[in-house]
Coordinates of C-alpha atoms and ligand atoms in Angstrom, one line a residue:
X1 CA -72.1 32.0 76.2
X2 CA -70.7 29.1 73.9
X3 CA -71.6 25.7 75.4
X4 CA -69.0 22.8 74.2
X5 CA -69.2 19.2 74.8
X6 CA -67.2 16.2 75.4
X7 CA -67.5 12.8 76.7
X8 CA -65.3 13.9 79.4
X9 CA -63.3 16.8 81.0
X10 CA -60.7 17.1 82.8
X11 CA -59.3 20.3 84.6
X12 CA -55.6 19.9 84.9
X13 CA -52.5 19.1 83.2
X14 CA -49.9 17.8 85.6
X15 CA -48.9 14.5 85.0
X16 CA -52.4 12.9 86.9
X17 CA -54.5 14.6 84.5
X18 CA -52.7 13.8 81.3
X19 CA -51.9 9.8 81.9
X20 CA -55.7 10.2 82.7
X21 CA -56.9 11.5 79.4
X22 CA -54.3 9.1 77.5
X23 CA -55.4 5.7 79.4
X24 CA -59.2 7.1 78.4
X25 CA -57.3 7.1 74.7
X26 CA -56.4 3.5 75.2
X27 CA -60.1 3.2 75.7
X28 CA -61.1 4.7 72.9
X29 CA -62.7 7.5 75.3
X30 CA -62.1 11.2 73.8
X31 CA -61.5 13.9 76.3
X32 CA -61.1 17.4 76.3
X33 CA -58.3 18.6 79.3
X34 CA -58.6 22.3 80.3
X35 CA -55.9 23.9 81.8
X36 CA -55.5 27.2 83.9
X37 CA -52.2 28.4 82.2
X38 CA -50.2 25.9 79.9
X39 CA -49.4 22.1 79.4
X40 CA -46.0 22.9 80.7
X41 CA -46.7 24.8 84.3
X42 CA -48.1 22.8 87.4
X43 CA -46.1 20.7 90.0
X44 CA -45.5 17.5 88.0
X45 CA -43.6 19.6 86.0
X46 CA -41.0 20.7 89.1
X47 CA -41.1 17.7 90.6
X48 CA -37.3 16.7 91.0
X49 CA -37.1 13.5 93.5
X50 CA -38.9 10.9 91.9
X51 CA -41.5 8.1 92.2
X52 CA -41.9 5.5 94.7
X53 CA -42.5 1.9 93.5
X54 CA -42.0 -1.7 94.6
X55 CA -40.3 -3.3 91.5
X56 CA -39.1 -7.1 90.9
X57 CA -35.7 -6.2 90.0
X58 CA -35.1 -4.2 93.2
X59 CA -34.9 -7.8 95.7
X60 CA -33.9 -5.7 98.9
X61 CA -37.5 -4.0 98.8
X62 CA -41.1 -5.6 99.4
X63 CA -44.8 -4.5 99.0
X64 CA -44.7 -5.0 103.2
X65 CA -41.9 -2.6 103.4
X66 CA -43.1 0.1 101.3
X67 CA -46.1 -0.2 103.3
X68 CA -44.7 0.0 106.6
X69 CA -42.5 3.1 105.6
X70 CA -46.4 4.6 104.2
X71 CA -48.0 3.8 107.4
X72 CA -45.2 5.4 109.5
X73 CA -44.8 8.3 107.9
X74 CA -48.9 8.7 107.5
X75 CA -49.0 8.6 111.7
X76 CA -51.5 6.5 112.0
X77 CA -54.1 8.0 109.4
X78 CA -52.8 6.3 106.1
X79 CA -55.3 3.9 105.4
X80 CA -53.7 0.2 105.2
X81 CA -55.9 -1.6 102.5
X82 CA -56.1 1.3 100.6
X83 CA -52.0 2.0 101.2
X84 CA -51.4 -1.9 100.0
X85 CA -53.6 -1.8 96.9
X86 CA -52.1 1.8 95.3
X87 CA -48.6 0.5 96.6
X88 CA -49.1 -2.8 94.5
X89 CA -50.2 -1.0 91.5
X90 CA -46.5 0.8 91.4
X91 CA -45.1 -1.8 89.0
X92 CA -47.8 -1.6 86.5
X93 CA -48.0 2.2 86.7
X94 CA -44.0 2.6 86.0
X95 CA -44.7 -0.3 83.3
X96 CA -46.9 2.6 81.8
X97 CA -44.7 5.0 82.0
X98 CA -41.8 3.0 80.5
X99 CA -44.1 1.6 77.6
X100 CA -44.9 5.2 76.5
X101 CA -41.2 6.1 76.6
X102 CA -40.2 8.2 79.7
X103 CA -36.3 8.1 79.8
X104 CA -36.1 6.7 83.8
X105 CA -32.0 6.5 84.9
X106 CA -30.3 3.8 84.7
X107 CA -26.9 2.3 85.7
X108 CA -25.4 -0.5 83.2
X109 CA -29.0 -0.5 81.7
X110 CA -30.9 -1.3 84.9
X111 CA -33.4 0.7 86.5
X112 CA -31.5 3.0 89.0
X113 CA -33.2 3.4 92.5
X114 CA -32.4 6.7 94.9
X115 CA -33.7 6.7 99.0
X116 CA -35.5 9.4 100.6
X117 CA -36.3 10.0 104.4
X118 CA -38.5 7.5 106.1
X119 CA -37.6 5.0 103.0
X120 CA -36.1 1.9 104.2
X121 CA -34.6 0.9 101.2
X122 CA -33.5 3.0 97.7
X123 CA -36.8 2.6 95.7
X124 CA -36.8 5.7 93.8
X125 CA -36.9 5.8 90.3
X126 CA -35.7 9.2 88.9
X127 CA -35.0 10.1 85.1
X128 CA -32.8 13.5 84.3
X129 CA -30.8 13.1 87.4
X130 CA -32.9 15.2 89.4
X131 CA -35.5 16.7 86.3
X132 CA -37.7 13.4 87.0
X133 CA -41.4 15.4 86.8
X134 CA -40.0 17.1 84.1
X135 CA -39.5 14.2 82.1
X136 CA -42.6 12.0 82.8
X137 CA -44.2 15.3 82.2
X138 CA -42.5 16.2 78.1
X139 CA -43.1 12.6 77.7
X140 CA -47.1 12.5 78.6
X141 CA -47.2 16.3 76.2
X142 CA -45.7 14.6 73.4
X143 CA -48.5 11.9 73.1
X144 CA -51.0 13.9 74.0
X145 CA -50.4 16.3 71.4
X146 CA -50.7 13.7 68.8
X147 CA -53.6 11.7 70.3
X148 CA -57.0 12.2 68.1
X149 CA -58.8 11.9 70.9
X150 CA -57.6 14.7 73.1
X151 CA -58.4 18.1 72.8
X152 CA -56.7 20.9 74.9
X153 CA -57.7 23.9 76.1
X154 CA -55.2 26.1 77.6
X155 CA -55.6 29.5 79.7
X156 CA -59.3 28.5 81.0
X157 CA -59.7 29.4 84.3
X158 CA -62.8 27.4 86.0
X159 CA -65.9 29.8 87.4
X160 CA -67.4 26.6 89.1
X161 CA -68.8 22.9 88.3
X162 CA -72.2 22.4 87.4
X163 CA -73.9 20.0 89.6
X164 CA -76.8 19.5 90.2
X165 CA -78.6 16.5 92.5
X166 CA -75.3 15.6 93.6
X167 CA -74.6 15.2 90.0
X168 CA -71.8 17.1 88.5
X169 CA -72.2 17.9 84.5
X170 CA -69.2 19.7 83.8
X171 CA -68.0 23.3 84.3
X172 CA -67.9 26.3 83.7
X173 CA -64.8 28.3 82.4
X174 CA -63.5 31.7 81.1
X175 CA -60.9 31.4 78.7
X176 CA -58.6 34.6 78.9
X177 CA -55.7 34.0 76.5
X178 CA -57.1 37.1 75.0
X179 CA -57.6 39.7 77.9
X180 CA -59.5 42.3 75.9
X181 CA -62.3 39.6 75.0
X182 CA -62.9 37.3 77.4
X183 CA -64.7 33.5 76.7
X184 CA -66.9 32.2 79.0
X185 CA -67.5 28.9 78.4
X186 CA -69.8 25.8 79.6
X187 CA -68.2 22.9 79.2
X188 CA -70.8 20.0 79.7
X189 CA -69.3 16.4 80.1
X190 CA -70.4 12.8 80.8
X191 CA -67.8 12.6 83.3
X192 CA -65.7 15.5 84.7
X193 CA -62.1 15.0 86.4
X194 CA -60.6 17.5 88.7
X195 CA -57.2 17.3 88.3
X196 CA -56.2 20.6 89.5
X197 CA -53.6 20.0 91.8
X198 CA -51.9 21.3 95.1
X199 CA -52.3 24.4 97.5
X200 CA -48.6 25.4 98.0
X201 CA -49.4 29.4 97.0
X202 CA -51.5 29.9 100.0
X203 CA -48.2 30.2 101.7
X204 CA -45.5 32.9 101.2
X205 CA -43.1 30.1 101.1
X206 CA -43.7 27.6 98.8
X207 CA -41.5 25.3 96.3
X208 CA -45.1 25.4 94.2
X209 CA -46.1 27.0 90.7
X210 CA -47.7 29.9 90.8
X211 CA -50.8 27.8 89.5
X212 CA -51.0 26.1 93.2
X213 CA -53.8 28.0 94.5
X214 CA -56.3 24.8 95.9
X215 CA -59.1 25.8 92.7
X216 CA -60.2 21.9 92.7
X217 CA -60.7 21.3 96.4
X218 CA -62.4 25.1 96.4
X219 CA -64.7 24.0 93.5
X220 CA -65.4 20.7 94.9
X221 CA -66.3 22.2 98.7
X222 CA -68.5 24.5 96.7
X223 CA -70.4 21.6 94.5
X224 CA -70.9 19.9 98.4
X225 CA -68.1 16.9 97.4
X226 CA -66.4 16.1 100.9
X227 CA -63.0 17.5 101.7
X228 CA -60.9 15.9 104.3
X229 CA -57.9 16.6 106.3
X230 CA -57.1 19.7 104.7
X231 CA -55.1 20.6 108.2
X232 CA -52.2 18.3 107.4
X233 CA -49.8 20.4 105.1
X234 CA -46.9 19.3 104.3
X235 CA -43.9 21.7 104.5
X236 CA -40.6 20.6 102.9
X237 CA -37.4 20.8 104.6
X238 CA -35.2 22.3 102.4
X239 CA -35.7 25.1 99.6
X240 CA -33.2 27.6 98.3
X241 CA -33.2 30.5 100.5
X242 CA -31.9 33.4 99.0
X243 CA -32.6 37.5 100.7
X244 CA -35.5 37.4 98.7
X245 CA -36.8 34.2 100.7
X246 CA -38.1 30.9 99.4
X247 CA -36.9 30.2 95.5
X248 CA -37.1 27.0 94.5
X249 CA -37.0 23.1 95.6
X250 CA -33.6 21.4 97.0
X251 CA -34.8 17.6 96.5
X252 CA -34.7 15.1 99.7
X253 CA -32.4 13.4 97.2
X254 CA -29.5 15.3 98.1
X255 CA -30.0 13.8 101.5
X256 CA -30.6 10.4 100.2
X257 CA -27.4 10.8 98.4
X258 CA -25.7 12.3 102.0
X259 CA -26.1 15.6 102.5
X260 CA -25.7 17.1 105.8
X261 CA -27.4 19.3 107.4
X262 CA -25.3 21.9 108.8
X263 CA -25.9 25.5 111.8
X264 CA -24.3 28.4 111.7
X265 CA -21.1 27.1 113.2
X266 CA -21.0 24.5 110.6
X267 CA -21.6 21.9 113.1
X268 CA -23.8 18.8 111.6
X269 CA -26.8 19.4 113.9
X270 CA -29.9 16.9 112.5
X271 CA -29.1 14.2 114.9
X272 CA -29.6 16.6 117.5
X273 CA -33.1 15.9 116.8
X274 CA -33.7 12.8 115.7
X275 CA -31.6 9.8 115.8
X276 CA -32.2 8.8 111.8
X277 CA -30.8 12.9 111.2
X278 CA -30.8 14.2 108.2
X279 CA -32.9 11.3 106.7
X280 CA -35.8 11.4 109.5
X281 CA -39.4 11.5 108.2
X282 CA -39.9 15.2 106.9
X283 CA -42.4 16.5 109.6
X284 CA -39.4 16.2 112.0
X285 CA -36.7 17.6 109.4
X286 CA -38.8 20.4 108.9
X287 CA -39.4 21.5 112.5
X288 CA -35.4 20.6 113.1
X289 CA -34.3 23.3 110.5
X290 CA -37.2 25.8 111.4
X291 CA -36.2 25.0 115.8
X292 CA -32.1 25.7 114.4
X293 CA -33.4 29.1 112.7
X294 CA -34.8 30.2 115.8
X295 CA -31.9 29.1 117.7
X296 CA -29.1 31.0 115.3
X297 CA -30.8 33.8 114.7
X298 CA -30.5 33.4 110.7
X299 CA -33.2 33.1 108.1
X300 CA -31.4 29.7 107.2
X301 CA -29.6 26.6 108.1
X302 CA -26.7 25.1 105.1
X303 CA -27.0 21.9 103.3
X304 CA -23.5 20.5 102.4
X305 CA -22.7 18.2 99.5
X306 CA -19.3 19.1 98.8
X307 CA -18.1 15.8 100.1
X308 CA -20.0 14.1 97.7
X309 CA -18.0 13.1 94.3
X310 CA -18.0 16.3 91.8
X311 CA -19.0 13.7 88.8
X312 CA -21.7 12.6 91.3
X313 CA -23.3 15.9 92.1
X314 CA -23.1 16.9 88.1
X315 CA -24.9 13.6 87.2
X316 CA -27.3 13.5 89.9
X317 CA -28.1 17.0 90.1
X318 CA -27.7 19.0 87.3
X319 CA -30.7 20.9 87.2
X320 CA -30.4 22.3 90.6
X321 CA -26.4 23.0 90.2
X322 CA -27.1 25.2 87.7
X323 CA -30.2 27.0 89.2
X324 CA -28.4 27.4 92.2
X325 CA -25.3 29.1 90.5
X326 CA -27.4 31.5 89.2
X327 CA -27.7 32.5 92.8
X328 CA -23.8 32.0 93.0
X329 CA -23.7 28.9 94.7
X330 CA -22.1 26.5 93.4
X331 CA -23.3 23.3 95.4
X332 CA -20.0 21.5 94.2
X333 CA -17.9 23.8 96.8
X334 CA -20.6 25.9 98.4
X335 CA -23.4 25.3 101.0
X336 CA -26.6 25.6 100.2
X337 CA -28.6 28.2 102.3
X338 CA -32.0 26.1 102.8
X339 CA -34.9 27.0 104.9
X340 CA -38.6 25.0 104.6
X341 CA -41.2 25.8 102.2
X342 CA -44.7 24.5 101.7
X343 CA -44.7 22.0 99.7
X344 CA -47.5 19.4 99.7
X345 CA -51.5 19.3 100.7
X346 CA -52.3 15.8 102.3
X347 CA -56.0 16.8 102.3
X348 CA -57.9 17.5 99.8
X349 CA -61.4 15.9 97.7
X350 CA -62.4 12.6 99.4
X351 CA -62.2 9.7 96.9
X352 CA -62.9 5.9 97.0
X353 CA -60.4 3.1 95.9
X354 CA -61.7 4.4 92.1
X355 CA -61.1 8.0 92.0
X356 CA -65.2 8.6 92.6
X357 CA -66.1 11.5 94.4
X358 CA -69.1 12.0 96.8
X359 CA -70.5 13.8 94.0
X360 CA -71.7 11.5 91.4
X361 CA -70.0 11.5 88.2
X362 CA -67.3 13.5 89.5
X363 CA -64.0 12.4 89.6
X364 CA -60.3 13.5 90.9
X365 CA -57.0 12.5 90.9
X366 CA -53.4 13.8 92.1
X367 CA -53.0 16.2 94.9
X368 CA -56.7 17.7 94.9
X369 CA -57.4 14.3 96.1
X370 CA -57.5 12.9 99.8
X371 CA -57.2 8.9 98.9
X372 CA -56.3 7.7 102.3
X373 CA -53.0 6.8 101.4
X374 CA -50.8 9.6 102.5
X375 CA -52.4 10.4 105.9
X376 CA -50.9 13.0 108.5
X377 CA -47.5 12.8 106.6
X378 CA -46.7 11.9 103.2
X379 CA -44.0 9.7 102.6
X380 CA -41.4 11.4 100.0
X381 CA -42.1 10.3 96.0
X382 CA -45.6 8.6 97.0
X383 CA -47.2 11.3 95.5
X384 CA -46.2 10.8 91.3
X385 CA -47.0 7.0 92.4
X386 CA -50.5 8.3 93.2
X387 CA -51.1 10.0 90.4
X388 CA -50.3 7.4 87.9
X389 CA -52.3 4.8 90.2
X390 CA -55.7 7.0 90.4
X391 CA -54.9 7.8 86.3
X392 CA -54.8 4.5 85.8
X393 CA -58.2 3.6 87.9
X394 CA -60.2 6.4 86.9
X395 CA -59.8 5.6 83.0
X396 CA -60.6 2.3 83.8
X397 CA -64.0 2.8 85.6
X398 CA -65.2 5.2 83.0
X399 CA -64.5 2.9 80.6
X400 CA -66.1 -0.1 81.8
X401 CA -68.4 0.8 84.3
X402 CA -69.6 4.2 84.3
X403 CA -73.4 5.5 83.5
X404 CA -73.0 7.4 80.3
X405 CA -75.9 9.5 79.8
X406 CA -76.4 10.7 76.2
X407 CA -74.6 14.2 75.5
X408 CA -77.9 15.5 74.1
X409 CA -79.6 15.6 77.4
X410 CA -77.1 17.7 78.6
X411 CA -79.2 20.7 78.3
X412 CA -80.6 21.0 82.1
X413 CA -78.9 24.0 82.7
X414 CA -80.7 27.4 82.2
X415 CA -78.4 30.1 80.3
X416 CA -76.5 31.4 82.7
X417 CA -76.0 35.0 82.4
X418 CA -72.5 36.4 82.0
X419 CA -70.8 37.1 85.1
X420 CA -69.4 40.3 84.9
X421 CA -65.4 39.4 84.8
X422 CA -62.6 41.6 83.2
X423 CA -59.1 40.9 83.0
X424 CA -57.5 43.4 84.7
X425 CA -55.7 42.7 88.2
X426 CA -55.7 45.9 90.7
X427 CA -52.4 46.5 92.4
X428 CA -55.3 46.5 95.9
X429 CA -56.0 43.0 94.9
X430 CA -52.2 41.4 94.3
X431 CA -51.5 43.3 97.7
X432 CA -54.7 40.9 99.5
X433 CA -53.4 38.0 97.7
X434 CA -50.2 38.4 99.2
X435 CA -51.4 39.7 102.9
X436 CA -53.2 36.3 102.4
X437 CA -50.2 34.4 101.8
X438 CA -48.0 35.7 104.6
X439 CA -50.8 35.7 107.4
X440 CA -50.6 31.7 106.3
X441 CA -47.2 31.2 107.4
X442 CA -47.4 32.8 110.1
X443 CA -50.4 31.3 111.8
X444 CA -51.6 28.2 109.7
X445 CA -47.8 27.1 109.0
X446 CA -45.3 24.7 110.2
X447 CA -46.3 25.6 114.1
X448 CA -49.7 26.3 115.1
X449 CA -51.8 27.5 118.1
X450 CA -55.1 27.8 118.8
X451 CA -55.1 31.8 119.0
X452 CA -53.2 31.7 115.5
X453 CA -55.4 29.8 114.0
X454 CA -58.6 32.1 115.5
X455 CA -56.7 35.5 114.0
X456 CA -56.1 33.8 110.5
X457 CA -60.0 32.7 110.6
X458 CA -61.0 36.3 111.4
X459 CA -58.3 37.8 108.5
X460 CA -59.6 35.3 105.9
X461 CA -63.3 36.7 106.8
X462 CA -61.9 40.2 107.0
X463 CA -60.3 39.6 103.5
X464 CA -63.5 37.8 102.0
X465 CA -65.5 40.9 102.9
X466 CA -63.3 43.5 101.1
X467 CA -63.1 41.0 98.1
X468 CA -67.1 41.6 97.8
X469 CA -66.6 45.5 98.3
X470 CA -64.1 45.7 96.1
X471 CA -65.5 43.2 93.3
X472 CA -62.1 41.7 93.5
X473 CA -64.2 38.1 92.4
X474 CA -64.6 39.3 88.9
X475 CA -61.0 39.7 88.0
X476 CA -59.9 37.0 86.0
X477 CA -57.8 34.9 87.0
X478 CA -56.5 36.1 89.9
X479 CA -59.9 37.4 91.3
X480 CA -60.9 33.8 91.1
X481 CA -57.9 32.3 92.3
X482 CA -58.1 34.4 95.5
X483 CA -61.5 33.7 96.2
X484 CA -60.4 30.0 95.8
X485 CA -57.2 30.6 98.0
X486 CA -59.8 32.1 100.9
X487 CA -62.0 29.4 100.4
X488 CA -59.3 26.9 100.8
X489 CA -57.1 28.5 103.8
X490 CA -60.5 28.7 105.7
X491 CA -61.0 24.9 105.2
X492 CA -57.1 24.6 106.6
X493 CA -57.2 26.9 109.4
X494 CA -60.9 25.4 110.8
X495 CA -59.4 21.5 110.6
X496 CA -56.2 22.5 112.4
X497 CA -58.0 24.5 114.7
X498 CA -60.5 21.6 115.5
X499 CA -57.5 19.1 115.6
X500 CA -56.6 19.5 119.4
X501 CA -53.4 17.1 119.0
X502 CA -50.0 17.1 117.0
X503 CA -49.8 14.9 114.4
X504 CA -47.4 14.3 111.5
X505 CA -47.7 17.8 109.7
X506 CA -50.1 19.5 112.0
X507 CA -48.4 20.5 115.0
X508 CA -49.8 22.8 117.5
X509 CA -47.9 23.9 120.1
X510 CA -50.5 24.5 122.7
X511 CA -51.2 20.7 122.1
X512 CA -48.1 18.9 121.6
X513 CA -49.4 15.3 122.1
X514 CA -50.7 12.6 119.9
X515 CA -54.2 11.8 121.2
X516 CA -54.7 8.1 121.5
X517 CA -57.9 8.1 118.6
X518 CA -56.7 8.7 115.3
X519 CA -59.6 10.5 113.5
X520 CA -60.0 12.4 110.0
X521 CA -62.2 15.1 109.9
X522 CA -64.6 15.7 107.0
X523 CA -65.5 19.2 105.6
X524 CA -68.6 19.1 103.7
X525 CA -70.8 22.5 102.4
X526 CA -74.0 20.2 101.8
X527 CA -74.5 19.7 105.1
X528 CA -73.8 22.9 107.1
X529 CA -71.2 25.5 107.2
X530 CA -68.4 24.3 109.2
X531 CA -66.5 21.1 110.1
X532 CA -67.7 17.9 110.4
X533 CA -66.4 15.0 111.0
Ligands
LIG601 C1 -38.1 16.0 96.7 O1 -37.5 15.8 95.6 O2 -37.6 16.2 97.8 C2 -39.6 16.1 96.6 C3 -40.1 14.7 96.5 C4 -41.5 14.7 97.0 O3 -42.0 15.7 97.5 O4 -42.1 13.6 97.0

């Protein structure tokens, strides 16, 4: 087994991982980023809305504002300090961005500024109309393919970190770009970053890459880091629906811009729900469309822009005008069939105000992570603002404050001998994976109850077992992402099932009440099986 090593590691390449490795550049800090697939596939890279920030040019928006939206949305479990210092790092982080050349809109050279639900104010920058991810994202590959100090490792999939003492040296990966002779590697760091983002393919409907499969917050539970309010997911309104089911992402922006929400008599129904309509935080969008789906009897609702300006919809929206005429729509005279999709975790690895995990020398940032600062509910286009905030922090602390032990020692680790993994993926396995996936929307998804949640605990155990019969953990990658994607769901389905309340994304119908406490629960291995708080 070939040991490689590196100053520090980081698994993932969205855009939390990469600003990471590049501010360590800044530094003077080499690090080698290890990715599952490609630089190019992950969720920064589909990201269309945009990223929050509190700028100086903007004069109708405030720190205090864009807190108070955060705080809102978060019902009750953002965390306000913590909420107030990422917020206030927005305008350095989009100075970042800017200095290292991503294209954000303007209008008549100043920064243009979009609104989403629950904002009070337009704060959103976007850059290619509504491509903004995709953007940030070619910009952050460009430099980091000609920065000395980063080294990439594409199509590794991670077997596990190696900790030990509560102290995490690295991890261990196989890298199958060649299927008929598979590498496993150990890749032994001073510091090791999960970066691995989100948990959108647990469900069967999901605007997420096929990448999203929770493989940080699985690793992490496994090394004993905490994990925390892994019940709260967050399920986007609208997705292109087409007979096939969910496709692709319709951005809140479309709302922002005025898009209305329409039922099968073509009647505008979102007020019906909610006095702010259409633009209402996105819990209560997404249980509006998924209530008006019962009600008409049709897989769908419509969203209708074709009031809108034709030059506006081109300009704003050209990527998903054109991916939604390839499903002959053409959003400039059509409605768009929309139903929700899962879209976001809340949960995820508990860090502090630095990106430090409970596990020492272990850090994380973007969606694996559980910051505080999104809480029940994420407020729209927070979540690129996190990134680049914990990117930013992370680099920093390595840099200036971090323990480095001397890459020599890092030896502690007996040989471990090869697991037996083969590339092949049995039709038996991809038709678990999916059984997976679909018994999560139906009982861990938009509603819950508590007998639900008990059958989906008993299916994931049920699945886990005929994983080990069947050897399916040795398949690479999708044996391993499977056994991640159990280990995750089970961590989801046990918080919502011990959250007796309904709050921001978690709603159970057999309790439809906020309780009075607001609490986070904590899910930790290193203690005892089971959920903590
Ligand atoms: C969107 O464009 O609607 C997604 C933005 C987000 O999830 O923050």
């Amino acid at each position: 087994m070939e040991i490689k090593k590196a100053p520090v590691i980081i698994v993932g390449s969205g855009i939390a991982g990469l600003l990471t490795a590049l501010k360590l550049s800044d530094a003077g800090v080499s690090s080698l980023v290890v990715t599952k697939t490609h630089l190019k596939e992950n969720s920064s890279w589909m990201a269309q809305g945009g990223i929050a920030a509190v700028l100086p040019e903007n004069t109708s928006d405030s720190i205090e504002l864009h807190v108070k939206d955060t705080i809102y949305a978060g019902a009750g479990l953002s965390d306000e300090s913590i909420t107030r210092s990422v917020l206030s790092e927005g305008f350095l982080a989009i100075q970042d961005l800017i200095k290292l050349g991503v294209p954000f809109d303007r209008v008549d050279g100043k920064l243009a500024f979009t609104k989403e639900a629950a904002h009070s104010t337009p704060r959103i920058l976007h850059a290619g109309g509504d491509a903004t991810g995709r953007s940030v994202q070619d910009t952050l590959i460009r430099k980091t393919l000609q920065d000395p100090h980063i080294e990439v490792l594409e199509a590794c999939v991670a077997v596990g970190l190696m900790v030990r003492d509560n102290r995490c040296y690295g991890v261990h990966v196989v890298n199958y770009e060649n299927p008929d002779n598979l590498q496993q590697v150990i890749l032994m760091a001073q510091h090791t970053i999960l970066a691995t983002g989100g948990i959108g393919r647990l469900y069967s409907q999901t605007t997420n890459p096929p990448i999203a499969t929770g493989d940080g917050i699985a690793l992490a539970y496994e090394a004993g880091a905490k994990i925390q309010d892994m019940e709260f997911v967050q399920f986007h309104p609208t997705a292109f629906r087409s007979e096939r089911g969910v496709e692709f992402l319709i951005s809140e922006a479309l709302r922002g811009e005025g898009g209305i929400l329409r039922d099968i008599s073509g009647r505008a129904f979102a007020r019906d729900y909610h006095p702010d309509g259409e633009l209402a935080p996105r819990d209560v969008v997404t249980r509006s469309i998924s209530s008006q789906i019962r009600k008409d009897g049709r897989p769908f609702v419509t969203l209708d822009i074709t009031h809108l300006p034709v030059e506006t919809i081109e300009h704003r929206f050209p990527n998903i005008l054109k991916a939604c005429q390839q499903f002959g729509v053409d959003i400039r005279t059509d409605q768009i069939p929309v139903s929700p999709a899962a879209h976001y975790g809340m949960g995820g690895v508990v860090v502090d105000t630095l990106g430090q995990t409970s596990v020492q020398n272990l850090y994380a940032v973007g969606e694996v992570i559980s910051s505080g600062l999104h809480g029940a509910n994420r407020l729209a286009s927070n979540s690129l603002l996190e990134c680049l905030v914990f990117a930013r922090r992370v680099a920093a602390h390595i840099e200036t404050y971090s323990e480095n032990l001397p890459l020599e020692l890092f030896n502690v680790f007996p040989a471990l001998s090869e697991s037996k993994l083969v590339s092949h993926q049995p039709e038996a396995l991809k038709a678990a994976i999916q059984q997976l996936r679909d018994m999560m929307w139906q009982y861990a998804g938009i509603l819950r109850d508590a007998d639900g949640l008990k059958q989906a605990l008993a299916m994931i155990a049920a699945l886990e077992k005929e994983a080990h019969q069947a050897g399916y953990f040795h398949y690479v990658p999708q044996g391993l992402e499977f056994r991640n994607m159990l280990i995750t769901s089970r961590l989801i389905c046990e918080a919502a099932l011990l959250r007796e309340e309904s709050r921001g994304a978690q709603y159970r119908t057999d309790f439809p009440e906020l309780s009075p406490e607001a609490r986070h629960y904590v899910q930790q291995k290193r203690l005892a099986e089971g959920v903590r708080q």
